[in-house]
CSV table of C-alpha atoms and ligand atoms in Angstrom, one decimal:
chain,number,residue,atom,x,y,z
A,1,UNK,CA,-18.4,36.0,-43.8
A,2,UNK,CA,-17.0,33.0,-45.6
A,3,UNK,CA,-15.5,30.2,-43.5
A,4,UNK,CA,-14.5,26.7,-43.9
A,5,UNK,CA,-17.0,24.3,-42.1
A,6,UNK,CA,-16.6,20.7,-40.8
A,7,UNK,CA,-20.0,19.2,-39.7
A,8,UNK,CA,-18.5,15.6,-39.5
A,9,UNK,CA,-15.3,14.1,-39.0
A,10,UNK,CA,-13.7,12.4,-42.1
A,11,UNK,CA,-12.0,12.9,-45.4
A,12,UNK,CA,-10.8,16.3,-46.7
A,13,UNK,CA,-14.0,16.7,-48.5
A,14,UNK,CA,-15.9,17.3,-45.2
A,15,UNK,CA,-14.4,20.8,-45.3
A,16,UNK,CA,-17.1,23.0,-47.1
A,17,UNK,CA,-17.2,26.6,-47.8
A,18,UNK,CA,-20.2,28.3,-46.1
A,19,UNK,CA,-21.6,31.5,-45.1
A,20,UNK,CA,-21.8,32.0,-41.3
A,21,UNK,CA,-22.1,35.2,-39.3
A,22,UNK,CA,-19.3,37.7,-38.5
A,23,UNK,CA,-17.9,37.1,-35.1
A,24,UNK,CA,-17.8,40.2,-32.7
A,25,UNK,CA,-14.9,40.6,-30.2
A,26,UNK,CA,-16.0,40.2,-26.5
A,27,UNK,CA,-13.9,41.7,-23.6
A,28,UNK,CA,-10.2,40.8,-24.1
A,29,UNK,CA,-10.7,39.6,-27.6
A,30,UNK,CA,-9.3,40.8,-31.2
A,31,UNK,CA,-11.2,40.3,-34.5
A,32,UNK,CA,-8.7,39.8,-37.3
A,33,UNK,CA,-9.5,39.9,-41.3
A,34,UNK,CA,-7.5,37.0,-42.2
A,35,UNK,CA,-5.3,37.6,-45.6
A,36,UNK,CA,-3.7,34.1,-45.2
A,37,UNK,CA,-4.1,31.0,-43.3
A,38,UNK,CA,-1.6,28.5,-42.4
A,39,UNK,CA,-2.2,24.9,-43.2
A,40,UNK,CA,-0.6,22.6,-40.6
A,41,UNK,CA,-0.5,18.7,-40.6
A,42,UNK,CA,-2.3,18.7,-37.2
A,43,UNK,CA,-5.4,20.2,-38.7
A,44,UNK,CA,-5.6,16.9,-41.0
A,45,UNK,CA,-5.4,14.7,-37.9
A,46,UNK,CA,-8.3,16.7,-36.1
A,47,UNK,CA,-10.3,16.9,-39.3
A,48,UNK,CA,-10.2,13.1,-39.5
A,49,UNK,CA,-11.3,12.6,-36.1
A,50,UNK,CA,-8.5,10.5,-35.1
A,51,UNK,CA,-6.6,13.0,-32.9
A,52,UNK,CA,-6.7,13.2,-29.1
A,53,UNK,CA,-8.2,16.6,-29.4
A,54,UNK,CA,-11.7,16.9,-30.9
A,55,UNK,CA,-13.5,20.2,-31.3
A,56,UNK,CA,-17.3,20.1,-30.9
A,57,UNK,CA,-18.9,20.1,-34.3
A,58,UNK,CA,-19.2,22.1,-36.6
A,59,UNK,CA,-16.2,24.1,-36.2
A,60,UNK,CA,-13.8,26.0,-38.5
A,61,UNK,CA,-10.2,24.7,-38.8
A,62,UNK,CA,-6.8,26.4,-38.2
A,63,UNK,CA,-4.6,28.0,-35.9
A,64,UNK,CA,-2.4,30.3,-37.8
A,65,UNK,CA,-3.9,33.6,-39.6
A,66,UNK,CA,-2.2,36.6,-40.5
A,67,UNK,CA,-4.1,39.9,-41.4
A,68,UNK,CA,-5.4,43.2,-40.2
A,69,UNK,CA,-7.1,43.6,-37.0
A,70,UNK,CA,-10.6,44.6,-37.7
A,71,UNK,CA,-11.8,45.5,-34.2
A,72,UNK,CA,-10.8,44.9,-30.5
A,73,UNK,CA,-13.1,44.4,-27.6
A,74,UNK,CA,-13.1,45.9,-24.2
A,75,UNK,CA,-10.1,46.1,-22.1
A,76,UNK,CA,-7.5,45.1,-25.0
A,77,UNK,CA,-4.2,47.2,-24.8
A,78,UNK,CA,-1.5,47.3,-27.3
A,79,UNK,CA,-3.5,46.0,-30.3
A,80,UNK,CA,-5.5,48.4,-32.5
A,81,UNK,CA,-7.7,48.2,-35.6
A,82,UNK,CA,-5.6,48.5,-38.5
A,83,UNK,CA,-2.6,46.8,-37.1
A,84,UNK,CA,-0.8,44.0,-39.1
A,85,UNK,CA,-0.7,40.9,-36.9
A,86,UNK,CA,-0.5,37.1,-37.1
A,87,UNK,CA,-1.9,34.6,-34.7
A,88,UNK,CA,-0.8,31.7,-32.5
A,89,UNK,CA,-4.3,30.3,-31.8
A,90,UNK,CA,-7.9,31.6,-32.5
A,91,UNK,CA,-11.2,30.9,-31.1
A,92,UNK,CA,-13.1,30.6,-34.1
A,93,UNK,CA,-10.6,29.1,-36.4
A,94,UNK,CA,-8.3,30.5,-39.1
A,95,UNK,CA,-9.8,29.1,-42.2
A,96,UNK,CA,-12.1,32.0,-42.8
A,97,UNK,CA,-12.3,35.5,-43.6
A,98,UNK,CA,-12.3,36.6,-40.2
A,99,UNK,CA,-10.8,35.0,-37.1
A,100,UNK,CA,-11.8,35.9,-33.4
A,101,UNK,CA,-8.7,35.7,-31.1
A,102,UNK,CA,-7.9,36.3,-27.3
A,103,UNK,CA,-5.7,39.3,-27.6
A,104,UNK,CA,-2.3,37.3,-26.0
A,105,UNK,CA,-2.6,35.2,-28.9
A,106,UNK,CA,-2.2,38.0,-31.6
A,107,UNK,CA,1.6,39.2,-32.2
A,108,UNK,CA,2.8,42.0,-34.6
A,109,UNK,CA,3.8,41.3,-38.1
A,110,UNK,CA,6.5,43.3,-39.3
A,111,UNK,CA,5.9,45.3,-42.4
A,112,UNK,CA,8.9,43.4,-44.2
A,113,UNK,CA,6.8,40.1,-43.8
A,114,UNK,CA,3.9,39.5,-46.1
A,115,UNK,CA,0.6,38.1,-44.7
A,116,UNK,CA,1.3,34.5,-46.4
A,117,UNK,CA,4.6,34.8,-44.5
A,118,UNK,CA,2.8,35.6,-41.2
A,119,UNK,CA,0.6,32.7,-41.6
A,120,UNK,CA,3.7,30.4,-41.6
A,121,UNK,CA,4.8,31.6,-37.9
A,122,UNK,CA,2.3,30.6,-35.3
A,123,UNK,CA,2.5,26.8,-35.2
A,124,UNK,CA,5.7,26.1,-37.2
A,125,UNK,CA,8.1,28.9,-36.0
A,126,UNK,CA,7.0,28.4,-32.5
A,127,UNK,CA,7.6,24.8,-32.7
A,128,UNK,CA,11.0,25.0,-34.0
A,129,UNK,CA,11.7,27.6,-31.4
A,130,UNK,CA,10.5,25.8,-28.3
A,131,UNK,CA,12.3,22.5,-29.5
A,132,UNK,CA,15.5,24.2,-30.0
A,133,UNK,CA,15.7,26.4,-26.9
A,134,UNK,CA,12.9,25.1,-24.4
A,135,UNK,CA,13.1,21.3,-25.0
A,136,UNK,CA,16.8,20.6,-25.9
A,137,UNK,CA,18.1,23.7,-24.6
A,138,UNK,CA,20.6,23.8,-27.8
A,139,UNK,CA,23.6,26.5,-27.6
A,140,UNK,CA,25.5,28.4,-29.8
A,141,UNK,CA,28.4,26.2,-31.3
A,142,UNK,CA,26.3,22.9,-30.8
A,143,UNK,CA,25.4,20.9,-33.9
A,144,UNK,CA,21.7,20.3,-34.7
A,145,UNK,CA,20.1,17.9,-37.4
A,146,UNK,CA,16.8,18.9,-38.6
A,147,UNK,CA,15.4,15.4,-39.8
A,148,UNK,CA,12.8,16.7,-42.1
A,149,UNK,CA,13.9,20.3,-42.8
A,150,UNK,CA,11.9,21.0,-45.9
A,151,UNK,CA,8.7,21.6,-44.4
A,152,UNK,CA,6.6,24.3,-42.2
A,153,UNK,CA,8.8,23.5,-39.0
A,154,UNK,CA,11.8,22.3,-40.8
A,155,UNK,CA,12.5,25.5,-42.5
A,156,UNK,CA,11.9,27.4,-39.7
A,157,UNK,CA,14.3,25.3,-37.6
A,158,UNK,CA,17.0,25.7,-40.0
A,159,UNK,CA,16.8,29.5,-39.9
A,160,UNK,CA,16.3,29.9,-36.2
A,161,UNK,CA,19.1,27.6,-35.5
A,162,UNK,CA,21.5,29.2,-38.2
A,163,UNK,CA,20.8,32.7,-36.8
A,164,UNK,CA,21.7,31.4,-33.3
A,165,UNK,CA,25.0,30.1,-34.2
A,166,UNK,CA,24.6,26.5,-34.3
A,167,UNK,CA,26.0,24.3,-37.0
A,168,UNK,CA,23.1,23.3,-39.0
A,169,UNK,CA,22.3,20.1,-40.9
A,170,UNK,CA,19.0,19.1,-42.6
A,171,UNK,CA,17.4,16.5,-44.7
A,172,UNK,CA,14.8,16.7,-47.4
A,173,UNK,CA,13.4,14.0,-49.7
A,174,UNK,CA,13.3,15.8,-53.1
A,175,UNK,CA,16.0,17.8,-54.9
A,176,UNK,CA,14.0,21.0,-54.6
A,177,UNK,CA,13.8,20.3,-50.7
A,178,UNK,CA,17.3,19.9,-50.6
A,179,UNK,CA,17.9,22.9,-52.4
A,180,UNK,CA,15.5,24.9,-50.2
A,181,UNK,CA,17.1,23.7,-47.2
A,182,UNK,CA,20.3,24.8,-48.2
A,183,UNK,CA,18.9,28.3,-49.2
A,184,UNK,CA,17.3,28.4,-46.0
A,185,UNK,CA,20.9,28.2,-44.1
A,186,UNK,CA,21.8,24.8,-43.6
A,187,UNK,CA,25.8,24.1,-43.7
A,188,UNK,CA,25.0,20.4,-45.4
A,189,UNK,CA,22.0,18.7,-46.4
A,190,UNK,CA,20.9,15.0,-46.9
A,191,UNK,CA,18.2,13.0,-48.6
A,192,UNK,CA,16.1,11.0,-46.2
A,193,UNK,CA,14.8,8.7,-48.9
A,194,UNK,CA,18.5,7.3,-49.4
A,195,UNK,CA,19.2,4.5,-47.3
A,196,UNK,CA,22.7,5.7,-46.3
A,197,UNK,CA,21.8,9.1,-45.2
A,198,UNK,CA,22.0,8.6,-41.5
A,199,UNK,CA,25.8,7.4,-42.2
A,200,UNK,CA,26.6,10.4,-44.4
A,201,UNK,CA,24.9,12.6,-41.6
A,202,UNK,CA,27.4,10.9,-39.2
A,203,UNK,CA,30.3,11.4,-41.2
A,204,UNK,CA,29.6,14.9,-42.0
A,205,UNK,CA,29.5,15.7,-38.1
A,206,UNK,CA,33.2,14.4,-38.1
A,207,UNK,CA,31.9,11.2,-36.6
A,208,UNK,CA,31.2,12.9,-33.5
A,209,UNK,CA,27.5,13.0,-34.1
A,210,UNK,CA,24.8,15.6,-33.5
A,211,UNK,CA,24.1,17.4,-30.0
A,212,UNK,CA,20.5,17.9,-31.1
A,213,UNK,CA,18.3,16.0,-33.5
A,214,UNK,CA,14.8,17.9,-34.0
A,215,UNK,CA,12.9,14.5,-35.6
A,216,UNK,CA,9.7,15.0,-37.8
A,217,UNK,CA,9.1,11.4,-38.3
A,218,UNK,CA,10.0,9.2,-35.1
A,219,UNK,CA,8.5,6.4,-36.0
A,220,UNK,CA,10.8,5.9,-39.0
A,221,UNK,CA,13.9,7.6,-37.6
A,222,UNK,CA,14.3,7.5,-33.9
A,223,UNK,CA,16.0,4.2,-33.7
A,224,UNK,CA,18.8,5.8,-36.2
A,225,UNK,CA,18.9,9.0,-34.4
A,226,UNK,CA,20.0,7.5,-31.4
A,227,UNK,CA,22.9,6.1,-33.1
A,228,UNK,CA,24.0,9.4,-34.6
A,229,UNK,CA,23.8,11.4,-31.3
A,230,UNK,CA,27.0,12.8,-29.8
A,231,UNK,CA,27.6,12.2,-26.2
A,232,UNK,CA,25.0,13.8,-24.1
A,233,UNK,CA,23.0,14.5,-27.0
A,234,UNK,CA,19.2,15.4,-27.2
A,235,UNK,CA,16.6,14.2,-29.8
A,236,UNK,CA,13.2,16.0,-29.5
A,237,UNK,CA,10.2,14.0,-31.1
A,238,UNK,CA,8.3,16.8,-33.1
A,239,UNK,CA,6.3,14.5,-35.6
A,240,UNK,CA,5.6,10.8,-35.4
A,241,UNK,CA,2.9,8.8,-37.3
A,242,UNK,CA,3.2,5.4,-35.8
A,243,UNK,CA,5.2,3.1,-33.5
A,244,UNK,CA,9.0,2.4,-33.4
A,245,UNK,CA,11.6,-0.1,-31.8
A,246,UNK,CA,14.8,1.3,-30.3
A,247,UNK,CA,17.5,-0.1,-28.5
A,248,UNK,CA,17.8,1.8,-25.2
A,249,UNK,CA,21.7,0.8,-25.0
A,250,UNK,CA,22.0,3.6,-27.8
A,251,UNK,CA,20.9,6.1,-25.5
A,252,UNK,CA,22.8,4.6,-22.3
A,253,UNK,CA,25.9,4.8,-24.4
A,254,UNK,CA,25.7,8.4,-25.1
A,255,UNK,CA,24.0,10.0,-21.9
A,256,UNK,CA,21.4,10.8,-24.3
A,257,UNK,CA,17.8,12.3,-23.8
A,258,UNK,CA,14.8,11.6,-25.8
A,259,UNK,CA,12.2,14.3,-25.1
A,260,UNK,CA,8.7,14.8,-26.7
A,261,UNK,CA,7.0,18.1,-27.2
A,262,UNK,CA,3.5,19.2,-28.2
A,263,UNK,CA,2.9,22.9,-28.8
A,264,UNK,CA,-0.5,22.6,-27.1
A,265,UNK,CA,1.3,22.2,-23.8
A,266,UNK,CA,3.4,25.3,-23.7
A,267,UNK,CA,2.9,27.4,-20.6
A,268,UNK,CA,2.0,31.1,-21.1
A,269,UNK,CA,5.4,32.5,-20.1
A,270,UNK,CA,7.2,30.1,-22.5
A,271,UNK,CA,4.7,31.2,-25.1
A,272,UNK,CA,5.3,35.1,-24.6
A,273,UNK,CA,9.2,34.3,-25.0
A,274,UNK,CA,8.9,32.4,-28.1
A,275,UNK,CA,6.8,35.2,-30.0
A,276,UNK,CA,9.1,38.0,-28.7
A,277,UNK,CA,12.0,36.0,-30.2
A,278,UNK,CA,9.8,35.3,-33.5
A,279,UNK,CA,8.9,39.1,-33.8
A,280,UNK,CA,12.4,40.1,-33.5
A,281,UNK,CA,13.5,37.6,-36.0
A,282,UNK,CA,10.8,38.7,-38.6
A,283,UNK,CA,12.0,42.3,-38.1
A,284,UNK,CA,15.8,41.7,-38.3
A,285,UNK,CA,15.3,39.7,-41.5
A,286,UNK,CA,16.9,36.6,-39.8
A,287,UNK,CA,13.5,34.7,-40.2
A,288,UNK,CA,12.3,34.5,-43.5
A,289,UNK,CA,9.3,32.1,-43.7
A,290,UNK,CA,9.3,30.3,-47.2
A,291,UNK,CA,5.8,29.9,-48.9
A,292,UNK,CA,5.5,26.6,-51.2
A,293,UNK,CA,2.2,27.1,-52.4
A,294,UNK,CA,-0.7,29.5,-52.1
A,295,UNK,CA,-4.3,28.5,-52.4
A,296,UNK,CA,-7.7,29.8,-52.6
A,297,UNK,CA,-9.8,29.1,-49.1
A,298,UNK,CA,-12.1,27.1,-51.0
A,299,UNK,CA,-9.4,24.7,-51.9
A,300,UNK,CA,-9.0,23.6,-48.3
A,301,UNK,CA,-9.8,19.9,-49.0
A,302,UNK,CA,-6.6,19.9,-51.9
A,303,UNK,CA,-4.5,21.9,-49.3
A,304,UNK,CA,-5.1,18.7,-46.6
A,305,UNK,CA,-4.1,16.4,-49.1
A,306,UNK,CA,-1.0,18.4,-50.4
A,307,UNK,CA,0.3,18.9,-46.8
A,308,UNK,CA,0.4,14.9,-46.1
A,309,UNK,CA,2.1,14.4,-49.5
A,310,UNK,CA,5.7,13.9,-49.9
A,311,UNK,CA,7.9,16.7,-51.7
A,312,UNK,CA,7.3,19.6,-49.0
A,313,UNK,CA,8.5,23.0,-50.2
A,314,UNK,CA,7.8,25.3,-47.2
A,315,UNK,CA,4.6,26.1,-46.1
A,316,UNK,CA,1.0,25.9,-48.0
A,317,UNK,CA,-1.2,28.7,-47.1
A,318,UNK,CA,-4.9,29.3,-48.0
A,319,UNK,CA,-5.8,32.9,-49.1
A,320,UNK,CA,-9.4,33.9,-48.2
B,401,NAP,P1,5.2,19.9,-43.4
B,401,NAP,O1,5.6,21.3,-43.9
B,401,NAP,O2,4.3,18.5,-44.0
B,401,NAP,O3,6.8,18.9,-43.6
B,401,NAP,C1,6.8,17.6,-43.4
B,401,NAP,C2,8.3,17.3,-43.4
B,401,NAP,O4,8.6,15.9,-43.1
B,401,NAP,C3,8.9,17.5,-44.7
B,401,NAP,O5,10.2,18.1,-44.3
B,401,NAP,C4,9.2,16.2,-45.2
B,401,NAP,O6,10.3,15.9,-46.1
B,401,NAP,C5,9.6,15.4,-44.0
B,401,NAP,N1,9.6,14.2,-44.2
B,401,NAP,C6,9.2,13.2,-44.8
B,401,NAP,N2,9.8,12.1,-44.6
B,401,NAP,C7,10.5,12.1,-43.8
B,401,NAP,C8,11.6,11.0,-43.3
B,401,NAP,N3,11.6,9.7,-43.7
B,401,NAP,N4,12.2,11.2,-42.4
B,401,NAP,C9,12.4,12.6,-41.9
B,401,NAP,N5,11.6,13.8,-42.3
B,401,NAP,C10,10.7,13.4,-43.2
B,401,NAP,O7,4.9,19.4,-41.9
B,401,NAP,P2,5.3,20.2,-40.8
B,401,NAP,O8,4.5,21.4,-40.4
B,401,NAP,O9,6.8,20.6,-40.8
B,401,NAP,O10,5.4,19.3,-39.5
B,401,NAP,C11,6.2,18.2,-39.5
B,401,NAP,C12,5.8,17.2,-38.4
B,401,NAP,O11,5.9,17.8,-37.2
B,401,NAP,C13,4.3,16.6,-38.7
B,401,NAP,O12,4.1,15.2,-38.4
B,401,NAP,C14,3.6,17.6,-37.7
B,401,NAP,O13,2.3,17.0,-37.4
B,401,NAP,C15,4.2,17.5,-36.4
B,401,NAP,N6,4.1,18.9,-35.8
B,401,NAP,C16,4.0,18.8,-34.2
B,401,NAP,C17,4.3,19.8,-33.7
B,401,NAP,C18,4.4,19.5,-32.0
B,401,NAP,O14,3.9,20.3,-31.3
B,401,NAP,N7,4.9,18.5,-31.6
B,401,NAP,C19,3.9,21.2,-33.9
B,401,NAP,C20,3.9,21.4,-35.6
B,401,NAP,C21,4.2,20.2,-36.2
B,401,NAP,P3,9.9,15.8,-47.8
B,401,NAP,O15,8.4,16.2,-48.1
B,401,NAP,O16,11.1,16.8,-48.3
B,401,NAP,O17,10.3,14.3,-48.0
């Protein structure tokens, strides 16, 4: 099969399209013929070699694939050749024509969702769901600010929160992004490139502040987030690319909580719950992953530049 291979950590160009042997499913494993693979920022951190998790070289990047089950190993029940699926983790990498997965990491992809949409689910939608309901315990009727709502995780969070009955506010950095966030279901949107956007958001909350903030760039926004939380508010750090200085008194004054999360830490029982909810949302149409850009597998280097550039419009996916 053709697969993207990384032989040395470094710039996007270290990713090369190569011929490698087709993987075969062992006991408990599923082989997926990949129709689309999602590109996540974490894959750029891993590729650069600066991330805490460094796979053994050479490796194929990617967690999120969607496609058709090609074959299953001994002992696999509930998944069969020909099934449409998306993955939440792979053994051999998603940027390839085939991806080997443990059976528990393969989930049904409803007919109403395209393969590109399926490739947008594994990391982004699971992160958004876990942030909202397992880390900050958001409940219907609360207000949520999705700070960075135009990307993969943000669009997912807006759709999930809106479907669950929260009052949803989102931010983006371009006109197209703001429009996308509104169409995803936000009640109001703000431009995070505008200096006054925190104050605008606070005013839109009726000066009460937000019960929950999902933060995609904590090193830039965390200090300001603490000032626009409601009493008992929770901010969950999903993304951060540096350090930040905060005034702890802003948290004290509001009985606020700052929680972190890494999807890598999710316990199996929580993962099962998350994907049951996501499959249901895809089936009933409340979750509709938005694809901003489709690129051929050979354009993996360009996709890594694109995912780290401003102006997000949903997900970037690679098509083998
Ligand atoms: P993405 O698709 O590249 O989207 C990035 C988002 O960040 C866009 O909405 C972008 O908006 C927004 N952004 C840019 N500048 C911002 C600012 N000053 N304030 C607020 N938001 C800003 O990435 P993603 O897949 O959604 O992931 C978002 C972040 O979460 C990344 O840092 C990623 O590494 C992290 N993440 C963490 C986990 C975890 O388990 N903790 C899981 C998944 C992702 P514009 O482009 O419109 O400006």
